[in-house]
Amino acid sequence: MNRKPAIRQTAKVELPQILAVYPLAFPDEELRPLVSALLEGEAKVLSVGAFDGDIVGHVLFTLFDGEGADDKRAGAMLAPLAVLPEYQGQGMGSALVKQGLLQLTSMGTRQVFVLGDPNYYGRFGFQAEQNVVPPYPLPEEWRGAWQSMVLSDAKPLTPGHCRLPDAWMEPALWQP
Ligand SMILES: CC(C)(COP(=O)(O)OP(=O)(O)OC[C@H]1O[C@@H](n2cnc3c(N)ncnc32)[C@H](O)[C@@H]1OP(=O)(O)O)[C@@H](O)C(=O)NCCC(=O)NCCS
């Protein structure tokens, strides 16, 4: 990596700087309402930022319940993940994900889920997931994009649906 950003959990007051990253990283997608709803609402989230002075990258994990009696807050949904274009390809996205996974492990999260490119997420240990399913059915071509990884040697979640908070209950977030 050319630059050494600081990776740390974000503070509530940093929401405007976090939101500024998203239209630049995702010019064709509006993710700010989702990020705001998750960071300002009741959802239990882990928010990690990469800082080079300002925030230059960000990842959110939403904690959720699985269907089993002992699955309370055992799952986490990784999304969104964004790095400013001029900082991409320097290991920042990887550093954000790895830091998040470490923190989730220490918080007792058992399994992390993501909908994304297996070529990217495979490097962290994510694999295609079939037992725990997203809240809305995915199009056929996206099936391999639904992945998960079990943290350390934890027990996977009980098969069934992810019980994600309301901010995620929007079909458009689960469609191409
Ligand atoms: C995807 C993203 C977060 C990666 O962050 P980054 O800091 O560039 O990633 P890293 O430097 O850690 O890793 C770079 C590697 O990821 C690969 N990569 C980057 N974006 C990718 C993508 N969308 N799909 C697959 N691979 C991708 C690069 O080719 C590179 O591969 P290499 O290590 O084999 O050379 C960043 O490119 C980004 O914000 N993109 C726009 C928003 C987006 O698509 N977010 C992901 C949502 S699932």
GROMACS .gro file of C-alpha atoms and ligand atoms in nm:
model
  224
    1MET     CA    1   0.000   0.000   0.000
    2ASN     CA    2   0.133   0.346  -0.088
    3ARG     CA    3  -0.054   0.526   0.189
    4LYS     CA    4  -0.105   0.404   0.543
    5PRO     CA    5  -0.454   0.500   0.650
    6ALA     CA    6  -0.576   0.464   1.005
    7ILE     CA    7  -0.853   0.206   1.032
    8ARG     CA    8  -1.093   0.254   1.321
    9GLN     CA    9  -1.454   0.247   1.426
   10THR     CA   10  -1.638   0.564   1.323
   11ALA     CA   11  -1.810   0.807   1.559
   12LYS     CA   12  -2.172   0.927   1.530
   13VAL     CA   13  -2.060   1.281   1.437
   14GLU     CA   14  -1.872   1.147   1.135
   15LEU     CA   15  -2.189   1.055   0.942
   16PRO     CA   16  -2.158   1.349   0.694
   17GLN     CA   17  -1.801   1.250   0.602
   18ILE     CA   18  -1.905   0.885   0.566
   19LEU     CA   19  -2.196   0.981   0.338
   20ALA     CA   20  -1.962   1.189   0.119
   21VAL     CA   21  -1.767   0.875   0.022
   22TYR     CA   22  -2.065   0.689  -0.126
   23PRO     CA   23  -2.159   0.885  -0.442
   24LEU     CA   24  -1.791   0.893  -0.539
   25ALA     CA   25  -1.740   0.518  -0.490
   26PHE     CA   26  -2.083   0.427  -0.633
   27PRO     CA   27  -2.163   0.686  -0.904
   28ASP     CA   28  -2.453   0.477  -1.038
   29GLU     CA   29  -2.610   0.373  -0.709
   30GLU     CA   30  -2.766   0.576  -0.426
   31LEU     CA   31  -2.667   0.409  -0.101
   32ARG     CA   32  -2.681   0.710   0.130
   33PRO     CA   33  -3.039   0.647   0.252
   34LEU     CA   34  -2.942   0.293   0.351
   35VAL     CA   35  -2.624   0.404   0.528
   36SER     CA   36  -2.805   0.688   0.710
   37ALA     CA   37  -3.091   0.464   0.817
   38LEU     CA   38  -2.851   0.205   0.952
   39LEU     CA   39  -2.626   0.453   1.132
   40GLU     CA   40  -2.901   0.673   1.273
   41GLY     CA   41  -3.166   0.412   1.348
   42GLU     CA   42  -3.210   0.137   1.601
   43ALA     CA   43  -3.011  -0.126   1.409
   44LYS     CA   44  -2.705  -0.265   1.581
   45VAL     CA   45  -2.415  -0.197   1.345
   46LEU     CA   46  -2.039  -0.197   1.332
   47SER     CA   47  -1.910   0.097   1.129
   48VAL     CA   48  -1.540   0.106   1.037
   49GLY     CA   49  -1.365   0.384   0.849
   50ALA     CA   50  -1.029   0.431   0.678
   51PHE     CA   51  -0.885   0.775   0.750
   52ASP     CA   52  -0.623   0.971   0.561
   53GLY     CA   53  -0.713   1.294   0.736
   54ASP     CA   54  -1.074   1.264   0.616
   55ILE     CA   55  -1.262   0.940   0.572
   56VAL     CA   56  -1.148   0.774   0.248
   57GLY     CA   57  -1.312   0.434   0.291
   58HIS     CA   58  -1.594   0.284   0.491
   59VAL     CA   59  -1.759  -0.049   0.567
   60LEU     CA   60  -2.076  -0.128   0.757
   61PHE     CA   61  -2.177  -0.452   0.920
   62THR     CA   62  -2.539  -0.494   1.035
   63LEU     CA   63  -2.588  -0.742   1.317
   64PHE     CA   64  -2.896  -0.961   1.291
   65ASP     CA   65  -3.068  -1.261   1.446
   66GLY     CA   66  -3.077  -1.602   1.287
   67GLU     CA   67  -3.379  -1.830   1.321
   68GLY     CA   68  -3.244  -2.041   1.607
   69ALA     CA   69  -3.313  -1.971   1.974
   70ASP     CA   70  -2.940  -1.913   2.033
   71ASP     CA   71  -2.886  -1.708   1.716
   72LYS     CA   72  -2.951  -1.365   1.873
   73ARG     CA   73  -2.722  -1.115   1.695
   74ALA     CA   74  -2.510  -1.405   1.577
   75GLY     CA   75  -2.513  -1.293   1.214
   76ALA     CA   76  -2.370  -0.985   1.045
   77MET     CA   77  -2.437  -0.850   0.698
   78LEU     CA   78  -2.131  -0.687   0.535
   79ALA     CA   79  -2.245  -0.392   0.321
   80PRO     CA   80  -2.189  -0.148   0.190
   81LEU     CA   81  -1.814  -0.129   0.141
   82ALA     CA   82  -1.672   0.176  -0.035
   83VAL     CA   83  -1.328   0.320  -0.099
   84LEU     CA   84  -1.274   0.656  -0.274
   85PRO     CA   85  -1.161   0.597  -0.635
   86GLU     CA   86  -0.817   0.754  -0.584
   87TYR     CA   87  -0.753   0.521  -0.290
   88GLN     CA   88  -0.870   0.199  -0.456
   89GLY     CA   89  -0.632  -0.087  -0.530
   90GLN     CA   90  -0.405  -0.005  -0.235
   91GLY     CA   91  -0.535  -0.262   0.012
   92MET     CA   92  -0.778  -0.029   0.186
   93GLY     CA   93  -1.093  -0.230   0.115
   94SER     CA   94  -0.916  -0.542   0.242
   95ALA     CA   95  -0.794  -0.363   0.556
   96LEU     CA   96  -1.148  -0.244   0.632
   97VAL     CA   97  -1.299  -0.589   0.589
   98LYS     CA   98  -1.028  -0.761   0.794
   99GLN     CA   99  -1.055  -0.509   1.078
  100GLY     CA  100  -1.433  -0.552   1.078
  101LEU     CA  101  -1.406  -0.931   1.089
  102LEU     CA  102  -1.163  -0.911   1.383
  103GLN     CA  103  -1.396  -0.683   1.577
  104LEU     CA  104  -1.700  -0.895   1.501
  105THR     CA  105  -1.516  -1.203   1.626
  106SER     CA  106  -1.445  -1.029   1.956
  107MET     CA  107  -1.811  -0.921   1.977
  108GLY     CA  108  -1.928  -1.282   1.950
  109THR     CA  109  -2.065  -1.268   1.595
  110ARG     CA  110  -2.062  -1.620   1.450
  111GLN     CA  111  -2.122  -1.582   1.077
  112VAL     CA  112  -2.084  -1.292   0.834
  113PHE     CA  113  -2.280  -1.263   0.508
  114VAL     CA  114  -2.223  -1.061   0.193
  115LEU     CA  115  -2.379  -1.015  -0.149
  116GLY     CA  116  -2.089  -0.935  -0.378
  117ASP     CA  117  -1.828  -1.053  -0.624
  118PRO     CA  118  -1.683  -1.392  -0.514
  119ASN     CA  119  -1.354  -1.293  -0.681
  120TYR     CA  120  -1.319  -1.017  -0.425
  121TYR     CA  121  -1.476  -1.167  -0.113
  122GLY     CA  122  -1.326  -1.514  -0.164
  123ARG     CA  123  -0.988  -1.374  -0.055
  124PHE     CA  124  -1.120  -1.323   0.299
  125GLY     CA  125  -1.266  -1.674   0.322
  126PHE     CA  126  -1.624  -1.608   0.207
  127GLN     CA  127  -1.788  -1.901   0.030
  128ALA     CA  128  -2.124  -1.954  -0.142
  129GLU     CA  129  -2.402  -1.976   0.120
  130GLN     CA  130  -2.711  -2.189   0.079
  131ASN     CA  131  -2.845  -2.260   0.429
  132VAL     CA  132  -2.915  -1.907   0.545
  133VAL     CA  133  -3.103  -1.720   0.275
  134PRO     CA  134  -3.146  -1.345   0.206
  135PRO     CA  135  -3.480  -1.176   0.284
  136TYR     CA  136  -3.578  -1.167  -0.086
  137PRO     CA  137  -3.508  -1.431  -0.350
  138LEU     CA  138  -3.208  -1.344  -0.565
  139PRO     CA  139  -3.207  -1.360  -0.944
  140GLU     CA  140  -3.047  -1.679  -1.075
  141GLU     CA  141  -2.733  -1.498  -1.195
  142TRP     CA  142  -2.671  -1.360  -0.846
  143ARG     CA  143  -2.691  -1.689  -0.657
  144GLY     CA  144  -2.311  -1.733  -0.637
  145ALA     CA  145  -2.281  -1.377  -0.508
  146TRP     CA  146  -2.455  -1.465  -0.180
  147GLN     CA  147  -2.170  -1.575   0.044
  148SER     CA  148  -2.083  -1.620   0.409
  149MET     CA  149  -1.794  -1.702   0.635
  150VAL     CA  150  -1.802  -1.856   0.981
  151LEU     CA  151  -1.581  -1.666   1.226
  152SER     CA  152  -1.306  -1.867   1.401
  153ASP     CA  153  -1.460  -2.205   1.485
  154ALA     CA  154  -1.808  -2.074   1.566
  155LYS     CA  155  -2.128  -2.267   1.498
  156PRO     CA  156  -2.301  -2.154   1.177
  157LEU     CA  157  -2.644  -1.992   1.207
  158THR     CA  158  -2.954  -2.211   1.199
  159PRO     CA  159  -3.071  -2.255   0.838
  160GLY     CA  160  -3.348  -2.011   0.746
  161HIS     CA  161  -3.393  -1.645   0.661
  162CYS     CA  162  -3.174  -1.357   0.774
  163ARG     CA  163  -3.376  -1.143   1.011
  164LEU     CA  164  -3.237  -0.811   0.900
  165PRO     CA  165  -3.358  -0.476   1.036
  166ASP     CA  166  -3.610  -0.265   0.840
  167ALA     CA  167  -3.350  -0.061   0.652
  168TRP     CA  168  -3.258  -0.377   0.461
  169MET     CA  169  -3.619  -0.474   0.383
  170GLU     CA  170  -3.621  -0.304   0.045
  171PRO     CA  171  -3.642  -0.533  -0.259
  172ALA     CA  172  -3.441  -0.291  -0.474
  173LEU     CA  173  -3.135  -0.354  -0.254
  174TRP     CA  174  -3.148  -0.721  -0.354
  175GLN     CA  175  -3.188  -0.681  -0.728
  176PRO     CA  176  -2.941  -0.608  -1.010
  177LIG     C1  177  -1.455  -0.289  -0.410
  177LIG     C2  178  -1.369  -0.194  -0.331
  177LIG     C3  179  -1.431  -0.165  -0.197
  177LIG     C4  180  -1.232  -0.259  -0.311
  177LIG     O1  181  -1.151  -0.173  -0.235
  177LIG     P1  182  -0.997  -0.158  -0.268
  177LIG     O2  183  -0.934  -0.078  -0.161
  177LIG     O3  184  -0.982  -0.110  -0.407
  177LIG     O4  185  -0.955  -0.312  -0.259
  177LIG     P2  186  -0.815  -0.374  -0.225
  177LIG     O5  187  -0.705  -0.278  -0.260
  177LIG     O6  188  -0.818  -0.426  -0.089
  177LIG     O7  189  -0.813  -0.498  -0.323
  177LIG     C5  190  -0.789  -0.475  -0.459
  177LIG     C6  191  -0.825  -0.600  -0.534
  177LIG     O8  192  -0.967  -0.609  -0.543
  177LIG     C7  193  -1.005  -0.623  -0.677
  177LIG     N1  194  -1.134  -0.556  -0.692
  177LIG     C8  195  -1.162  -0.428  -0.670
  177LIG     N2  196  -1.293  -0.404  -0.693
  177LIG     C9  197  -1.348  -0.523  -0.727
  177LIG    C10  198  -1.479  -0.564  -0.762
  177LIG     N3  199  -1.583  -0.478  -0.767
  177LIG     N4  200  -1.499  -0.695  -0.790
  177LIG    C11  201  -1.396  -0.784  -0.786
  177LIG     N5  202  -1.271  -0.749  -0.753
  177LIG    C12  203  -1.246  -0.621  -0.725
  177LIG    C13  204  -0.895  -0.557  -0.755
  177LIG     O9  205  -0.890  -0.606  -0.887
  177LIG    C14  206  -0.773  -0.601  -0.675
  177LIG    O10  207  -0.740  -0.734  -0.706
  177LIG     P3  208  -0.591  -0.794  -0.687
  177LIG    O11  209  -0.560  -0.784  -0.541
  177LIG    O12  210  -0.604  -0.935  -0.732
  177LIG    O13  211  -0.504  -0.706  -0.770
  177LIG    C15  212  -1.347  -0.058  -0.406
  177LIG    O14  213  -1.288  -0.086  -0.529
  177LIG    C16  214  -1.475   0.022  -0.426
  177LIG    O15  215  -1.513   0.101  -0.338
  177LIG     N6  216  -1.539   0.003  -0.541
  177LIG    C17  217  -1.662   0.075  -0.572
  177LIG    C18  218  -1.775   0.032  -0.483
  177LIG    C19  219  -1.797  -0.119  -0.482
  177LIG    O16  220  -1.806  -0.183  -0.586
  177LIG     N7  221  -1.806  -0.176  -0.360
  177LIG    C20  222  -1.819  -0.319  -0.340
  177LIG    C21  223  -1.959  -0.357  -0.317
  177LIG     S1  224  -1.977  -0.533  -0.309
   0.00000   0.00000   0.00000
